[in-house]
CSV table of C-alpha atoms and ligand atoms in Angstrom, one decimal:
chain,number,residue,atom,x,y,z
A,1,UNK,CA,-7.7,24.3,3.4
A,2,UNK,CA,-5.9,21.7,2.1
A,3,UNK,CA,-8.0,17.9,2.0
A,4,UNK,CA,-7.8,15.7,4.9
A,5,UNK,CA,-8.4,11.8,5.3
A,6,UNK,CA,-11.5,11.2,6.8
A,7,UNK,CA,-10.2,8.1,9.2
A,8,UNK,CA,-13.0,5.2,10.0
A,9,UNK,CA,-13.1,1.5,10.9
A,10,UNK,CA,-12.2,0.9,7.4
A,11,UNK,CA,-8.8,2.9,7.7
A,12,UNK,CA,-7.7,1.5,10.5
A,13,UNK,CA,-5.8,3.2,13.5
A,14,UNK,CA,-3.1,1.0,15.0
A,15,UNK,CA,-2.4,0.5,18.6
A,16,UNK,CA,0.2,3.7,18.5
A,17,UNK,CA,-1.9,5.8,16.4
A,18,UNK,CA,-2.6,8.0,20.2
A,19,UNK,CA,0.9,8.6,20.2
A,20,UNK,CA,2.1,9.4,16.6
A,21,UNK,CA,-0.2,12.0,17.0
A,22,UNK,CA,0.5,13.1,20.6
A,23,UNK,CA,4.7,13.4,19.2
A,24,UNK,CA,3.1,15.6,16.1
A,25,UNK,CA,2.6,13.4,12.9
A,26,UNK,CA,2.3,15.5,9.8
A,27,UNK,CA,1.5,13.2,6.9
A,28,UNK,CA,-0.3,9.9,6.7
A,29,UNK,CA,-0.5,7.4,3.5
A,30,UNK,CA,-3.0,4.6,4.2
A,31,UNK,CA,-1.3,1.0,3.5
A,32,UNK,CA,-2.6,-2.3,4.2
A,33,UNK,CA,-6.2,0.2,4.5
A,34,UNK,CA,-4.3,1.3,7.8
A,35,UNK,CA,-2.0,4.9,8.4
A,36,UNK,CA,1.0,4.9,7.7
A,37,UNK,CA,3.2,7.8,9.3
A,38,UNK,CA,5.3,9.8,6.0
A,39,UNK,CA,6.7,12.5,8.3
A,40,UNK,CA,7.3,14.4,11.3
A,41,UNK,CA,9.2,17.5,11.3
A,42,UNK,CA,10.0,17.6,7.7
A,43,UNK,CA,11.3,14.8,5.5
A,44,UNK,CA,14.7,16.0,5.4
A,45,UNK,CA,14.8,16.9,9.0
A,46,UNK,CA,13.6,13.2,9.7
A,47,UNK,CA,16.4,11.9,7.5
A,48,UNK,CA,19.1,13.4,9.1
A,49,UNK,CA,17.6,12.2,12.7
A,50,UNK,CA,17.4,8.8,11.3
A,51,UNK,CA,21.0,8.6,10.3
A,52,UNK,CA,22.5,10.0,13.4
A,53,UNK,CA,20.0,9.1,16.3
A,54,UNK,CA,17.2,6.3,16.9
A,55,UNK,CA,13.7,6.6,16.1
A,56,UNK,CA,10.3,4.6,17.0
A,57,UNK,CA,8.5,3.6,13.8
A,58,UNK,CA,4.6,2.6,13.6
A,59,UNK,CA,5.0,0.3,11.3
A,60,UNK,CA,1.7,-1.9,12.5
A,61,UNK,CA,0.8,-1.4,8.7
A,62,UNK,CA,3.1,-4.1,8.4
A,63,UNK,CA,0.4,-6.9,9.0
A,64,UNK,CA,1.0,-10.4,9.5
A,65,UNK,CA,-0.7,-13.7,8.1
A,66,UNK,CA,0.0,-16.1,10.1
A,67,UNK,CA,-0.6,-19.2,9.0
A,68,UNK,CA,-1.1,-22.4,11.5
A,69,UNK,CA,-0.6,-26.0,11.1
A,70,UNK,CA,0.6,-29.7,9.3
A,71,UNK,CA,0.3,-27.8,6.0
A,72,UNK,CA,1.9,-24.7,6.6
A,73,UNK,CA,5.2,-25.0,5.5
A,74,UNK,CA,4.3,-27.1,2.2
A,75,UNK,CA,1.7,-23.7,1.5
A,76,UNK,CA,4.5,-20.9,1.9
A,77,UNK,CA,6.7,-22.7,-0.9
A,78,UNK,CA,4.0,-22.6,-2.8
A,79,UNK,CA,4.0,-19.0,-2.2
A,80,UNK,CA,7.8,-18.2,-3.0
A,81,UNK,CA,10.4,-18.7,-5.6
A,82,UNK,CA,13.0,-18.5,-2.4
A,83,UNK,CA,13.9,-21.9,-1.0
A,84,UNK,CA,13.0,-22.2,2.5
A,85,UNK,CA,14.3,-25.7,3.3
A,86,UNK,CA,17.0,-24.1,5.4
A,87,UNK,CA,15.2,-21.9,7.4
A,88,UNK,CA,15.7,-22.3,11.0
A,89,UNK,CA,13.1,-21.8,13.6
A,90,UNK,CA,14.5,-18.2,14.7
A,91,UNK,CA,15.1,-17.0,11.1
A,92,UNK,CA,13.6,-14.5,9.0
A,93,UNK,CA,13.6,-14.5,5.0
A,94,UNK,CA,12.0,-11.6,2.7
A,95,UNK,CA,10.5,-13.5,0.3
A,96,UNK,CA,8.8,-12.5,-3.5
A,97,UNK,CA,5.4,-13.7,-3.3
A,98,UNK,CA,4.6,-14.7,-7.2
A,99,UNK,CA,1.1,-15.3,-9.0
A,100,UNK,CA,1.1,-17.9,-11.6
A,101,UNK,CA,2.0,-15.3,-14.3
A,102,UNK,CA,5.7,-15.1,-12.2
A,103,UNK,CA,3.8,-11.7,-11.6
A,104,UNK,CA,4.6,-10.1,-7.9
A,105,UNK,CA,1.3,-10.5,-5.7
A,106,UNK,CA,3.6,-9.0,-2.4
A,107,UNK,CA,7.1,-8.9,-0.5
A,108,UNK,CA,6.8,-9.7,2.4
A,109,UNK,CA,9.2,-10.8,5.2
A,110,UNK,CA,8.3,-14.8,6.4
A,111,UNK,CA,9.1,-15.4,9.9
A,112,UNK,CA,9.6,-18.8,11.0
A,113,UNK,CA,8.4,-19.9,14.3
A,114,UNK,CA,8.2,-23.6,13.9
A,115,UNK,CA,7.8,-26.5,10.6
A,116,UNK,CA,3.9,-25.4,11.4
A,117,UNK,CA,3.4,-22.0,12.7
A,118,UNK,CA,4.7,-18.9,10.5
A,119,UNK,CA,3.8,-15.3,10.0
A,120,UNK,CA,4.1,-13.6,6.4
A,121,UNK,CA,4.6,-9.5,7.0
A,122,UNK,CA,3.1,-8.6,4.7
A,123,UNK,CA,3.5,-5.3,1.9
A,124,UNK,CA,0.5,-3.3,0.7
A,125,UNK,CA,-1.7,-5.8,-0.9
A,126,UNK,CA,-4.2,-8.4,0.3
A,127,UNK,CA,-1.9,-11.3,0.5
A,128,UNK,CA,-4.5,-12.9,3.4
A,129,UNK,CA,-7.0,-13.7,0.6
A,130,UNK,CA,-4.2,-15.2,-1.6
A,131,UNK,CA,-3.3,-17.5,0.8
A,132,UNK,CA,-6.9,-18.8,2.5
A,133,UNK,CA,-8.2,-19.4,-1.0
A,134,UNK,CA,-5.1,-21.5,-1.8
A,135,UNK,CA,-5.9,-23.1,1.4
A,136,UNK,CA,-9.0,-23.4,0.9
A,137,UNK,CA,-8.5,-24.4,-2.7
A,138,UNK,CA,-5.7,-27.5,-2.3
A,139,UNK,CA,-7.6,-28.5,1.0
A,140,UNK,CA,-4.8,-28.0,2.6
A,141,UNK,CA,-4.4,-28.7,7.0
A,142,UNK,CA,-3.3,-25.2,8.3
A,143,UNK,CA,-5.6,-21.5,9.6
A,144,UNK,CA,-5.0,-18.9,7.9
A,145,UNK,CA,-5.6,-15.3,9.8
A,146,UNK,CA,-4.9,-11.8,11.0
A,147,UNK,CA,-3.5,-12.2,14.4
A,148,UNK,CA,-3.4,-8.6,16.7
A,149,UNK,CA,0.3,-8.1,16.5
A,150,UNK,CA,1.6,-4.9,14.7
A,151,UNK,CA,5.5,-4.5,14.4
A,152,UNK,CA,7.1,-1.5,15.9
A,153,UNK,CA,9.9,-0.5,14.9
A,154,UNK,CA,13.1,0.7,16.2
A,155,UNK,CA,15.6,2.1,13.4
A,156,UNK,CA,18.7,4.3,13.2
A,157,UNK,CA,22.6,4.4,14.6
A,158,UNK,CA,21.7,4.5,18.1
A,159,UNK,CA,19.1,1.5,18.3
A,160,UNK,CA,21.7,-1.0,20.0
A,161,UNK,CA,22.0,1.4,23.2
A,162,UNK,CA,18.0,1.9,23.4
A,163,UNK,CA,17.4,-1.6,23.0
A,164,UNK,CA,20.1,-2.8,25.8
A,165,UNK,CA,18.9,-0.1,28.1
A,166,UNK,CA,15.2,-1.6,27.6
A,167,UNK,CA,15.8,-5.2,27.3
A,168,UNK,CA,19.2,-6.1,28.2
A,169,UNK,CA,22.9,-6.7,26.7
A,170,UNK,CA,22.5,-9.8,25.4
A,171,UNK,CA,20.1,-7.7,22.5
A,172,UNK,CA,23.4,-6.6,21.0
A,173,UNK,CA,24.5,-10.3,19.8
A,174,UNK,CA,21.2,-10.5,18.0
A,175,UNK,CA,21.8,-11.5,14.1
A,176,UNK,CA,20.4,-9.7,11.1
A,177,UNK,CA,16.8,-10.8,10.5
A,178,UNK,CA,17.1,-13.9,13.4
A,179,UNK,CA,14.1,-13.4,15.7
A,180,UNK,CA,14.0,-14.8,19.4
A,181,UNK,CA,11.2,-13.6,22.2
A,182,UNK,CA,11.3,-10.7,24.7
A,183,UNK,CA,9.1,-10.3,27.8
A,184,UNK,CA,7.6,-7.2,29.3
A,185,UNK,CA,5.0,-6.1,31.1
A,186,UNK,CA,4.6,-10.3,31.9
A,187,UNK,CA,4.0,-10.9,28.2
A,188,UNK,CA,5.9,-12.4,25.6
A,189,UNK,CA,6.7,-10.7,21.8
A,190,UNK,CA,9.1,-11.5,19.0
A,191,UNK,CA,11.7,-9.5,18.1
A,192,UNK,CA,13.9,-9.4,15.2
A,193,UNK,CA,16.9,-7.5,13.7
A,194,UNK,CA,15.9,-6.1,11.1
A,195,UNK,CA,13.5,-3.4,9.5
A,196,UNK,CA,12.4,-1.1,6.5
A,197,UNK,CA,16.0,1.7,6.4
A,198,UNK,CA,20.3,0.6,6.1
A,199,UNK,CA,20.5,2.3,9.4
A,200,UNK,CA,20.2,-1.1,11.3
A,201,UNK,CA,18.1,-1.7,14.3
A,202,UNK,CA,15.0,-3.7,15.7
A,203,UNK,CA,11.4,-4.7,14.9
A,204,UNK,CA,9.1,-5.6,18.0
A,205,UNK,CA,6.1,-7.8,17.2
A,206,UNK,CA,4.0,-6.3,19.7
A,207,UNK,CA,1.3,-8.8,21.0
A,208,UNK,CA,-2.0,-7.6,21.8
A,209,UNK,CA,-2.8,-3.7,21.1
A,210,UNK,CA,-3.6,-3.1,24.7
A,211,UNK,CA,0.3,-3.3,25.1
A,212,UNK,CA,1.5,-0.7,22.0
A,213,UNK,CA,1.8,2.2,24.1
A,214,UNK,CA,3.4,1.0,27.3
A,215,UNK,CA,5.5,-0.2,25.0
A,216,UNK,CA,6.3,2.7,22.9
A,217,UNK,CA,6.0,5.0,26.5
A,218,UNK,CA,9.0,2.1,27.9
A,219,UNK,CA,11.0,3.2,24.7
A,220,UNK,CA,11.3,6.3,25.1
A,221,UNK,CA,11.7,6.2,28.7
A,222,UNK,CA,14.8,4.4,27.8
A,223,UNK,CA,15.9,6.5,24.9
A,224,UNK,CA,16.1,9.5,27.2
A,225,UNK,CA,19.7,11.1,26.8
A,226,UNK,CA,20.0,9.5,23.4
A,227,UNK,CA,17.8,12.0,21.3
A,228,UNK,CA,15.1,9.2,20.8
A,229,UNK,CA,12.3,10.3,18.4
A,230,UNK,CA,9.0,9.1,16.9
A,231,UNK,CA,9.5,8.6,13.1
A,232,UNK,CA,8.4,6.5,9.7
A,233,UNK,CA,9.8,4.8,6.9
A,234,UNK,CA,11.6,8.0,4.8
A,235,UNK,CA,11.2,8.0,1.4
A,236,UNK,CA,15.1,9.7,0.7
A,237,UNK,CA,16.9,7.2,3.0
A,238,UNK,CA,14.7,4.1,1.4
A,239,UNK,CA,15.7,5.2,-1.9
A,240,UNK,CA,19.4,5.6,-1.4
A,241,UNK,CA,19.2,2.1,0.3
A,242,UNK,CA,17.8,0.7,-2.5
A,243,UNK,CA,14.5,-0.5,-0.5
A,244,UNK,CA,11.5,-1.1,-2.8
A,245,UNK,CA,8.2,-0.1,-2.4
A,246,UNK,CA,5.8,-2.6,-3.4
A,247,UNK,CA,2.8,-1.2,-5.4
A,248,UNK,CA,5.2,2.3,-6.3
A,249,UNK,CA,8.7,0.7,-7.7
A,250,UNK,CA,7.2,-2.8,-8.5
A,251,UNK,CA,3.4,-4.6,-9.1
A,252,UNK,CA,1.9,-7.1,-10.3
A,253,UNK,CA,3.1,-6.8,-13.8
A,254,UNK,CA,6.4,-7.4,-12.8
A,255,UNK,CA,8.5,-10.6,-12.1
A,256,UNK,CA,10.8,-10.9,-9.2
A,257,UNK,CA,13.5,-10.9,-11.8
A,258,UNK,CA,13.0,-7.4,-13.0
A,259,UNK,CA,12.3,-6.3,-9.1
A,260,UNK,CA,16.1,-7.1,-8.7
A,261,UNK,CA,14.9,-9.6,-6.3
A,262,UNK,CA,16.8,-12.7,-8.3
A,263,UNK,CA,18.9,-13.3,-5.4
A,264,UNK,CA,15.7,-14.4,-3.3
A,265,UNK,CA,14.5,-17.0,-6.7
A,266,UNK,CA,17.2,-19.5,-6.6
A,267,UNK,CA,14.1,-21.9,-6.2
A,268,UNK,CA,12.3,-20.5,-9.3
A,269,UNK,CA,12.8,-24.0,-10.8
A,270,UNK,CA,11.4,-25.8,-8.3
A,271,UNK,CA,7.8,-27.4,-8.5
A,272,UNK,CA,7.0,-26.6,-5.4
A,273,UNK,CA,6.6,-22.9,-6.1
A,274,UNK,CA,3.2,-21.4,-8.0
A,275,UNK,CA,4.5,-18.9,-10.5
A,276,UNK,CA,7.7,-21.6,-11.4
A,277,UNK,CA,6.5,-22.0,-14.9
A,278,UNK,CA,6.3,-18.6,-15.7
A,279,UNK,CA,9.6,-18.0,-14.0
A,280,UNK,CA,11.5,-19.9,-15.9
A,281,UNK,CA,12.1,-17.9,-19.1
A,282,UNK,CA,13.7,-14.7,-16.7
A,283,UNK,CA,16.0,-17.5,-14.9
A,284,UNK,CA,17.4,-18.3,-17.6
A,285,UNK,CA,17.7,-15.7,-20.0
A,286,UNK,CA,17.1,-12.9,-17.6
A,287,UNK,CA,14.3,-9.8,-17.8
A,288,UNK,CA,13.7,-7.3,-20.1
A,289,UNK,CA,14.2,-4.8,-18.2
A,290,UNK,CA,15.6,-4.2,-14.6
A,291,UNK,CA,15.1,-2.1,-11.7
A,292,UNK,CA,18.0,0.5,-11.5
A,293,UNK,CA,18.9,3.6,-9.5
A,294,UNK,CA,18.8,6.7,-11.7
A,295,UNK,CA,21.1,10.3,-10.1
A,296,UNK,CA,18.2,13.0,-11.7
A,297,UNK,CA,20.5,16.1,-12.2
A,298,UNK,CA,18.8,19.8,-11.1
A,299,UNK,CA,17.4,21.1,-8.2
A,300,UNK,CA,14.9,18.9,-6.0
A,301,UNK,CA,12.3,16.9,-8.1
A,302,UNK,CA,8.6,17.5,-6.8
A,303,UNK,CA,7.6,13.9,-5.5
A,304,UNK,CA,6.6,11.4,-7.8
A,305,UNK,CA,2.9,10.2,-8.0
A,306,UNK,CA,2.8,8.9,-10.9
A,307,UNK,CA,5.4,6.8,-13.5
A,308,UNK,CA,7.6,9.1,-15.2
A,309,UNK,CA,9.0,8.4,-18.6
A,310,UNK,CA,12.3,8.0,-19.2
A,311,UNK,CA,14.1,8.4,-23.0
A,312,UNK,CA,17.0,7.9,-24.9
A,313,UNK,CA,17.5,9.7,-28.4
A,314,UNK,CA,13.2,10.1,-27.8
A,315,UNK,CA,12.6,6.5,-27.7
A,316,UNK,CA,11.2,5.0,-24.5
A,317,UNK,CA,13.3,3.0,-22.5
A,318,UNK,CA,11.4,3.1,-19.0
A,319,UNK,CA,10.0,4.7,-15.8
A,320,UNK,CA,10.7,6.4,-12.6
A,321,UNK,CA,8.6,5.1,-9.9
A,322,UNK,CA,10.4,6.7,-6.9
A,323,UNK,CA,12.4,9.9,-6.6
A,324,UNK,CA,13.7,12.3,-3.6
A,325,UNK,CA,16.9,14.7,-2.7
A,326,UNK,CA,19.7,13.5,-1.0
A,327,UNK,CA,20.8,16.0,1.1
A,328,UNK,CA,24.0,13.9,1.5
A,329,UNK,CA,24.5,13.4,-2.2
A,330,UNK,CA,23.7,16.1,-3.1
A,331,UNK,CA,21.3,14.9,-6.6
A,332,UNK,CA,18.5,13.6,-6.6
A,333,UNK,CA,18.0,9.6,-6.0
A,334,UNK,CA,15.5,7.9,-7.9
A,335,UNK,CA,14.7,4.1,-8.5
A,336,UNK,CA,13.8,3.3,-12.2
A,337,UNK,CA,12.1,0.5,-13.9
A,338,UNK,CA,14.5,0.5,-17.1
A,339,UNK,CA,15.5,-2.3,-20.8
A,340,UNK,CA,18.1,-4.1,-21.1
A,341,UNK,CA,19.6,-2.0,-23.4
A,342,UNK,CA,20.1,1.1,-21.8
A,343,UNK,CA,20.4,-0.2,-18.2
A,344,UNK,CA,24.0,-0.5,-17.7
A,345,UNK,CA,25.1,1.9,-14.9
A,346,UNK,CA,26.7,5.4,-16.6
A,347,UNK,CA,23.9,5.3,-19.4
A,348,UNK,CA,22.9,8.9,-20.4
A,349,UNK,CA,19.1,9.0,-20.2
A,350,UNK,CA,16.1,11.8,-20.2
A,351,UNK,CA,13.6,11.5,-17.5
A,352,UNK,CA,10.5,13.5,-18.1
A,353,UNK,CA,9.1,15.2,-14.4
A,354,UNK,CA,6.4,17.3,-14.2
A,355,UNK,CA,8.9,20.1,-13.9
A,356,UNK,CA,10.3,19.3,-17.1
A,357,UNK,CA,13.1,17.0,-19.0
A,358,UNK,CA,16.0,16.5,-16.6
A,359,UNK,CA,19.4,14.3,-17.4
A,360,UNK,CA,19.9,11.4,-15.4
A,361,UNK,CA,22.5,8.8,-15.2
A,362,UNK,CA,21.8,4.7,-14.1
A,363,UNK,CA,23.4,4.2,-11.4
A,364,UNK,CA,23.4,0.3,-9.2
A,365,UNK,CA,21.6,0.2,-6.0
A,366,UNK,CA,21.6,0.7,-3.5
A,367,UNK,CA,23.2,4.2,-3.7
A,368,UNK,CA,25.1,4.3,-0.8
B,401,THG,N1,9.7,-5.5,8.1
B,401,THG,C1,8.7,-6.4,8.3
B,401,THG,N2,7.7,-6.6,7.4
B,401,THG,C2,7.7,-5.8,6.2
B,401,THG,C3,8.7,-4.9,6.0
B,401,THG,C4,9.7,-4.7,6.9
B,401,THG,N3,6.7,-6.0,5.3
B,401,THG,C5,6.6,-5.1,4.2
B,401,THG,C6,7.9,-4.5,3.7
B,401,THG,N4,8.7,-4.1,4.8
B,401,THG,C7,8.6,-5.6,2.9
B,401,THG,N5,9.7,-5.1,2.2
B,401,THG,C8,11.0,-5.3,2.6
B,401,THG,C9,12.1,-5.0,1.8
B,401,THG,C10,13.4,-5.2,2.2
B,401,THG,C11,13.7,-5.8,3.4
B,401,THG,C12,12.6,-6.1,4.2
B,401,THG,C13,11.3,-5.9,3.8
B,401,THG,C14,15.1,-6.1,3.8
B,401,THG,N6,15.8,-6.8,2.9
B,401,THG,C15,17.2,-7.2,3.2
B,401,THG,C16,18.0,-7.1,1.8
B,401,THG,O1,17.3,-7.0,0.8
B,401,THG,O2,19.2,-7.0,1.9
B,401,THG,C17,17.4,-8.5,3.8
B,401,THG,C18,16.9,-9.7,3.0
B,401,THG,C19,17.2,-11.1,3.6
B,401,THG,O3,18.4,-11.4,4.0
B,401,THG,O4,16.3,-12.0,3.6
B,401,THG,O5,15.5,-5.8,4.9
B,401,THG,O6,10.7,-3.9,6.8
B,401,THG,N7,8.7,-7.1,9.4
């Protein structure tokens, strides 16, 4: 028999969790010390559904901070390189979250609901302790909590139709990660466009877990006659989209910079930001090293639980943190934490897997 996760208070269930089951989950990871759904009928088979149909994700592993009052926007500068002076009231931003070693403590998505309320969704670490000692710390005027809202996703092609069918037309002139409220059942919940594949789609901020499954039960309702489907997050289309995991393809001992996340630290000068000082040496003479997609040539690699090397000419030049078959391109994907000097996409490179050396090429992500 092959182990099993003994689930408790500690691992939390999410308001879903009945119905992942009940639609035939078959692998959990635990993430923000919750389950996270891996896979239903096969990671493949999920993949192709994704990219064709729509699917529900429990994604209530995706746990907010929200943080409340006078101080709050001053303390989630403090948190981020990003700039968030132009952040309207209905916008979301994914923002690095830096220590002050410019190391990454989280990536989380900030959602802006007014000057002094906001919620950080947060990635697998435990931002909420970050930010309530920094409260706490600077004395600063604002709560900082765990409110019971846990995101639900809705991800793939056909996630327009389900949406307007559930909610009405006007859900289609929604804008990529702009949020704006929905009612049902008589209560109210954020929505946004946006979400962890490329496919596109929606994330409901469900409000109170006593509404997750007339919720997810109202989706699928809808979805009838559009192949609707529980599903998760999917490790090959992630990869090929070039979305990073936080705690697999980057961690604490790395800066935004080498996350490829330099788009998102135009602020990294700025004061007003923690990890500024120790930003400022990537800013300007960019990092050491670089995240970078790798094409692993050979049949499918075995999944990657731990870093594996990569060489050039037997020297060590960096890791694989992430790495799947793409059914669609036909090699396997990888993303790679890799130096400066051999990171230029169409570099020749070794990578060593636990079934053995394989050639690879760097390649820019996102794949496709
Ligand atoms: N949705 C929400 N919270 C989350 C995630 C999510 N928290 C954890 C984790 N996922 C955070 N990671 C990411 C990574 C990438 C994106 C979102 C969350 C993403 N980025 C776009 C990009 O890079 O092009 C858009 C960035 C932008 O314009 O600000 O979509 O999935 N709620």
């Amino acid at each position: 028999m092959s182990p099993v996760l003994s689930i408790s208070r500690r691992l939390r269930s999410t308001p879903f969790t009945r119905r992942v089951t009940e639609a035939g989950v078959k692998g959990y990871t635990v993430y923000n010390h919750m389950l996270l759904p891996t896979m239903f009928e096969s990671i493949e088979a999920d993949y192709h559904h994704l990219k064709r149909d729509v699917q529900i994700w429990d994604v209530a592993v995706q746990r907010q901070v929200e943080v409340r009052g006078r101080d709050a926007a001053k303390l989630i500068q403090m948190l981020t390189p990003r700039s968030l002076k132009k952040m309207a009231d209905d916008q979301c931003y994914y923002i690095p979250v830096v220590d002050e070693t410019g190391g990454m403590l989280n990536d989380p998505v900030a959602v802006r609901h007014s000057e002094d309320r906001w919620w950080i969704s947060i990635a697998d670490s435990d931002l909420l302790y970050w930010i309530k000692g920094l409260a706490r710390g600077m004395n600063l005027r604002v709560d900082v909590f765990e409110p019971d809202v846990s995101p639900l996703a809705i991800q793939g092609p056909k996630s327009n139709d389900l949406m307007a069918r559930l909610f009405g037309e006007d859900i289609r002139d929604l804008r990529f990660f702009r949020h704006r409220k929905i009612e049902f059942n008589g209560r109210q919940h954020t929505i946004a466009r946006s979400g962890f594949s490329v496919q596109g789609g929606f994330e409901i901020y469900v409000e109170g877990t006593d509404q997750g499954e007339p919720i997810w039960d109202a989706l699928f309702e809808a979805g009838q006659g559009l192949n609707v489907r529980a599903g998760c997050p999917n490790l090959i289309e992630r990869i090929e989209g070039g979305l990073l995991s936080y705690g697999n393809d980057m961690t604490r001992d790395n800066t935004p910079f080498e996350a490829g996340l330099g788009k998102f630290c135009k602020g990294a000068a700025s004061k007003d930001c923690i990890g500024a000082d120790a930003l400022r040496q990537d800013l300007e003479h960019g990092p050491k090293r670089q995240v970078r997609g790798l094409a692993i040539a050979g049949e499918a690699v075995p999944p990657c639980q731990d870093l594996w090397p990569v060489f050039v000419n037997d020297q060590g030049v960096g890791h694989v943190s992430s790495a799947a078959w793409s059914p669609d391109l036909l090699t396997n994907v990888a993303i790679a934490m890799i130096d400066r000097a051999h990171w230029d996409v169409g570099t020749h490179v070794t990578v060593q897997t636990p079934s053995g050396p394989r050639d690879a090429e760097v390649r820019a992500l996102p794949f496709i």
